[in-house]
Amino acid sequence: GQQLNQSPQSMFIQEGEDVSMNCTSSSIFNTWLWYKQDPGEGPVLLIALYKAGELTSNGRLTAQFGITRKDSFLNISASIPSDVGIYFCAGQRGVTFGTGTKLQVIP
Amino acid sequence: DVKVTQSSRYLVKRTGEKVFLECVQDMDHENMFWYRQDPGLGLRLIYFSYDVKMKEKGDIPEGYSVSREKKERFSLILESASTNQTSMYLCASSFNQVHSIHFGPGTRLTVT
C-alpha cells in the first residue's frame, strides 16, 4: 500500500510552545485528514482538508493541504498539557495513515 | 454523534485459538474498516467493506478474515491466533467515500 511519512516521530515540548508536524506522500491525495489519539482511546478527527492550498483552523490547531497535493502540515499554537497524545495524518479519507507523531508536553 | 463500539477493550487469547473481534456502528454508515496499531508503524489497514457482504483487502490481510452480514456490524476474525497478532485493533466507519472516518475505542489483544 501507499506510505505516508510523518515527522517528527516524537517531540517533547514546554507548555506554551508552538508545535509543527508534517506528512508527505509519494502519491497525490485528494483529501488530507488529521487525527489525535488520546492514550487508551481511538483516534478522533481534528481537521479535514479537501483542496490543494487550503488552510483550515480549529481553535489552536491549523492545518494546510500542500500545493503539490503530496504533503500536509499541522501546527498547534500555545500548547497545553491536554495536547498530549499521538497525532496521525491520513490520506484518501482514512485508507492510508501516517506513522504518527507522539507529543509530550512538559508543564 | 457517531458511535462506533467494539465488543471488548482488552482480550487475552492463546496461540491457535480462533478469535472474533466485533464492531458495531449506529449511524447507518456504508463503509467500515479494521486497522491494527503497533508502535512505530502507525495504523495499518487490514480489511474494509463498502457494503453488506462486500469486503476488500487492505495492506496487511494475511492471517485475518472479515464478515459483514449486516450493515451496522463488521467482524474481524483471526482463524488461528499467533503471537505476532498481539496488537491494538481499531474499527472505524464512514458515511461514504467522501466523508471522514470515525473510530471505535480499540481492542487491545494479547496472544500468549
CSV table of C-alpha atoms in Angstrom, one decimal:
chain,number,residue,atom,x,y,z
A,1,GLY,CA,0.0,0.0,0.0
A,2,GLN,CA,0.9,3.7,-0.1
A,3,GLN,CA,3.2,5.0,2.6
A,4,LEU,CA,2.8,8.3,4.4
A,5,ASN,CA,5.9,9.6,6.0
A,6,GLN,CA,5.1,11.6,9.1
A,7,SER,CA,7.7,13.6,11.1
A,8,PRO,CA,8.8,14.0,13.7
A,9,GLN,CA,8.2,10.6,15.3
A,10,SER,CA,8.1,12.2,18.7
A,11,MET,CA,8.5,15.5,20.4
A,12,PHE,CA,8.9,16.9,23.9
A,13,ILE,CA,7.9,20.5,24.3
A,14,GLN,CA,7.4,23.0,27.1
A,15,GLU,CA,3.8,24.1,27.8
A,16,GLY,CA,3.1,27.3,25.8
A,17,GLU,CA,5.4,26.4,22.9
A,18,ASP,CA,4.1,26.1,19.3
A,19,VAL,CA,4.3,22.7,17.6
A,20,SER,CA,4.7,21.8,13.9
A,21,MET,CA,4.4,18.4,12.3
A,22,ASN,CA,4.1,17.3,8.7
A,23,CYS,CA,3.2,14.4,6.5
A,24,THR,CA,4.5,13.6,3.0
A,25,SER,CA,3.3,11.1,0.4
A,26,SER,CA,4.8,9.6,-2.7
A,27,SER,CA,1.4,9.9,-4.3
A,28,ILE,CA,-1.1,12.7,-4.8
A,29,PHE,CA,-4.0,12.8,-2.4
A,30,ASN,CA,-7.4,14.5,-2.8
A,31,THR,CA,-8.0,14.6,0.9
A,32,TRP,CA,-5.9,15.0,4.0
A,33,LEU,CA,-7.1,14.4,7.5
A,34,TRP,CA,-5.5,14.9,10.8
A,35,TYR,CA,-6.4,12.9,13.9
A,36,LYS,CA,-5.5,12.9,17.5
A,37,GLN,CA,-5.4,9.8,19.7
A,38,ASP,CA,-5.5,10.1,23.5
A,39,PRO,CA,-4.0,7.3,25.5
A,40,GLY,CA,-6.2,4.2,25.5
A,41,GLU,CA,-8.7,5.6,23.0
A,42,GLY,CA,-9.4,5.6,19.3
A,43,PRO,CA,-8.3,8.5,17.1
A,44,VAL,CA,-10.6,11.4,16.8
A,45,LEU,CA,-10.8,13.7,13.8
A,46,LEU,CA,-9.3,17.2,14.2
A,47,ILE,CA,-9.2,18.7,10.8
A,48,ALA,CA,-10.2,17.7,7.3
A,49,LEU,CA,-8.7,19.3,4.1
A,50,TYR,CA,-10.2,18.8,0.7
A,51,LYS,CA,-8.5,21.3,-1.6
A,52,ALA,CA,-4.9,21.9,-2.5
A,53,GLY,CA,-3.6,25.0,-0.8
A,54,GLU,CA,-6.4,25.0,1.7
A,55,LEU,CA,-5.6,26.4,5.2
A,56,THR,CA,-8.0,25.4,7.9
A,57,SER,CA,-8.1,26.2,11.6
A,58,ASN,CA,-9.8,24.6,14.6
A,59,GLY,CA,-9.1,26.6,17.7
A,60,ARG,CA,-5.3,26.5,18.3
A,61,LEU,CA,-4.8,24.0,15.5
A,62,THR,CA,-4.1,25.0,11.9
A,63,ALA,CA,-3.6,22.5,9.1
A,64,GLN,CA,-2.6,23.1,5.5
A,65,PHE,CA,-3.1,21.0,2.3
A,66,GLY,CA,0.1,21.3,0.3
A,67,ILE,CA,0.0,22.8,-3.1
A,68,THR,CA,1.6,19.7,-4.7
A,69,ARG,CA,-1.1,17.6,-3.0
A,70,LYS,CA,1.7,15.3,-1.7
A,71,ASP,CA,2.0,16.9,1.7
A,72,SER,CA,0.2,18.4,4.7
A,73,PHE,CA,1.2,20.3,7.8
A,74,LEU,CA,-0.4,20.6,11.3
A,75,ASN,CA,0.5,23.4,13.7
A,76,ILE,CA,-0.5,23.7,17.3
A,77,SER,CA,-0.1,27.1,18.9
A,78,ALA,CA,0.5,27.7,22.6
A,79,SER,CA,0.5,24.0,23.6
A,80,ILE,CA,-1.2,22.9,26.8
A,81,PRO,CA,-0.9,19.6,28.8
A,82,SER,CA,-4.0,18.1,27.3
A,83,ASP,CA,-2.4,18.3,23.8
A,84,VAL,CA,-0.5,15.2,24.8
A,85,GLY,CA,-1.2,12.2,22.5
A,86,ILE,CA,-0.4,10.7,19.1
A,87,TYR,CA,-1.2,12.8,16.0
A,88,PHE,CA,-1.9,11.0,12.8
A,89,CYS,CA,-2.2,12.2,9.3
A,90,ALA,CA,-4.3,10.3,6.8
A,91,GLY,CA,-4.9,10.5,3.1
A,92,GLN,CA,-7.7,9.3,0.9
A,93,ARG,CA,-10.3,9.5,3.6
A,94,GLY,CA,-8.5,7.3,6.0
A,95,VAL,CA,-7.4,4.4,3.9
A,96,THR,CA,-3.7,5.3,4.4
A,97,PHE,CA,-2.3,6.6,7.7
A,98,GLY,CA,1.0,8.1,8.7
A,99,THR,CA,3.1,6.5,11.4
A,100,GLY,CA,2.1,9.1,14.0
A,101,THR,CA,3.8,11.9,15.9
A,102,LYS,CA,3.8,11.3,19.7
A,103,LEU,CA,3.6,14.6,21.5
A,104,GLN,CA,4.6,15.1,25.1
A,105,VAL,CA,4.0,18.5,26.8
A,106,ILE,CA,6.1,19.4,29.9
A,107,PRO,CA,4.1,21.7,32.3
B,1,ASP,CA,-23.0,11.9,17.2
B,2,VAL,CA,-21.4,8.8,15.5
B,3,LYS,CA,-20.9,5.9,17.8
B,4,VAL,CA,-18.6,3.0,16.9
B,5,THR,CA,-18.4,0.3,19.6
B,6,GLN,CA,-16.1,-2.6,19.9
B,7,SER,CA,-17.0,-5.7,21.9
B,8,SER,CA,-14.0,-5.8,24.2
B,9,ARG,CA,-11.4,-3.3,25.3
B,10,TYR,CA,-9.0,-6.0,26.4
B,11,LEU,CA,-8.7,-9.6,25.3
B,12,VAL,CA,-6.2,-12.3,26.1
B,13,LYS,CA,-6.1,-15.4,23.9
B,14,ARG,CA,-3.9,-18.4,23.4
B,15,THR,CA,-1.9,-19.3,20.3
B,16,GLY,CA,-4.0,-21.3,17.8
B,17,GLU,CA,-7.4,-20.0,19.2
B,18,LYS,CA,-10.0,-18.6,16.8
B,19,VAL,CA,-10.7,-15.0,17.8
B,20,PHE,CA,-13.6,-12.8,16.9
B,21,LEU,CA,-13.5,-9.0,17.2
B,22,GLU,CA,-16.9,-7.4,16.8
B,23,CYS,CA,-17.6,-3.8,15.8
B,24,VAL,CA,-21.0,-2.1,15.6
B,25,GLN,CA,-21.8,1.4,14.3
B,26,ASP,CA,-25.1,3.2,14.9
B,27,MET,CA,-25.1,5.8,12.1
B,28,ASP,CA,-26.1,3.7,9.1
B,29,HIS,CA,-22.6,4.2,7.6
B,30,GLU,CA,-21.8,2.4,4.3
B,31,ASN,CA,-18.1,1.9,4.9
B,32,MET,CA,-16.4,0.0,7.7
B,33,PHE,CA,-12.7,-0.6,8.4
B,34,TRP,CA,-10.4,-2.7,10.6
B,35,TYR,CA,-6.9,-1.4,11.4
B,36,ARG,CA,-4.1,-2.6,13.7
B,37,GLN,CA,-1.9,-0.2,15.5
B,38,ASP,CA,1.7,-1.0,16.5
B,39,PRO,CA,4.3,1.3,17.9
B,40,GLY,CA,6.3,3.0,15.2
B,41,LEU,CA,4.1,1.6,12.4
B,42,GLY,CA,1.1,3.8,12.8
B,43,LEU,CA,-2.3,2.5,11.7
B,44,ARG,CA,-2.3,-0.2,9.1
B,45,LEU,CA,-5.4,-1.2,7.2
B,46,ILE,CA,-6.3,-4.9,7.4
B,47,TYR,CA,-9.7,-5.1,5.6
B,48,PHE,CA,-12.5,-2.8,4.7
B,49,SER,CA,-16.0,-3.1,3.4
B,50,TYR,CA,-18.1,-0.7,1.3
B,51,ASP,CA,-21.4,-2.6,1.6
B,52,VAL,CA,-23.0,-5.6,3.2
B,53,LYS,CA,-21.4,-8.8,2.2
B,54,MET,CA,-18.6,-7.0,0.4
B,55,LYS,CA,-15.0,-6.9,1.6
B,56,GLU,CA,-11.7,-5.6,0.3
B,57,LYS,CA,-8.2,-6.5,1.4
B,58,GLY,CA,-6.2,-3.7,3.0
B,59,ASP,CA,-2.4,-3.6,3.3
B,60,ILE,CA,-2.0,-6.5,5.8
B,61,PRO,CA,-4.8,-9.0,5.3
B,62,GLU,CA,-2.7,-12.2,5.9
B,63,GLY,CA,-3.9,-14.2,8.9
B,64,TYR,CA,-7.2,-12.3,9.1
B,65,SER,CA,-10.7,-12.6,7.6
B,66,VAL,CA,-13.8,-10.4,8.0
B,67,SER,CA,-17.6,-10.8,7.9
B,68,ARG,CA,-20.2,-8.2,7.2
B,69,GLU,CA,-23.7,-9.8,7.2
B,70,LYS,CA,-25.4,-6.6,8.4
B,71,LYS,CA,-24.7,-3.0,7.6
B,72,GLU,CA,-24.0,-2.0,11.2
B,73,ARG,CA,-21.7,-4.8,12.1
B,74,PHE,CA,-18.2,-5.7,10.9
B,75,SER,CA,-16.3,-8.6,12.4
B,76,LEU,CA,-12.6,-9.3,12.3
B,77,ILE,CA,-11.7,-13.0,12.6
B,78,LEU,CA,-8.3,-14.4,13.5
B,79,GLU,CA,-8.6,-18.0,12.3
B,80,SER,CA,-5.6,-19.2,14.3
B,81,ALA,CA,-4.2,-16.5,16.6
B,82,SER,CA,-0.4,-16.1,16.7
B,83,THR,CA,1.8,-14.1,19.0
B,84,ASN,CA,2.7,-11.6,16.2
B,85,GLN,CA,-1.0,-10.7,16.1
B,86,THR,CA,-0.7,-9.1,19.6
B,87,SER,CA,-1.7,-5.5,18.9
B,88,MET,CA,-4.3,-2.8,19.3
B,89,TYR,CA,-7.2,-3.3,16.8
B,90,LEU,CA,-9.3,-0.3,15.8
B,91,CYS,CA,-12.6,-0.4,14.0
B,92,ALA,CA,-13.9,2.6,12.1
B,93,SER,CA,-16.7,3.6,9.8
B,94,SER,CA,-17.6,6.4,7.4
B,95,PHE,CA,-20.8,7.5,5.7
B,96,ASN,CA,-19.4,7.2,2.1
B,97,GLN,CA,-16.3,7.7,0.0
B,98,VAL,CA,-16.2,11.5,0.7
B,99,HIS,CA,-16.7,11.7,4.4
B,100,SER,CA,-14.0,11.2,7.1
B,101,ILE,CA,-13.9,8.1,9.2
B,102,HIS,CA,-14.8,7.7,12.9
B,103,PHE,CA,-13.0,5.3,15.2
B,104,GLY,CA,-14.1,3.0,18.0
B,105,PRO,CA,-12.1,2.9,21.2
B,106,GLY,CA,-10.0,-0.1,20.2
B,107,THR,CA,-9.4,-3.6,21.4
B,108,ARG,CA,-6.0,-4.5,22.9
B,109,LEU,CA,-5.4,-8.1,22.0
B,110,THR,CA,-2.7,-10.2,23.6
B,111,VAL,CA,-1.9,-13.6,22.2
B,112,THR,CA,0.2,-15.8,24.5
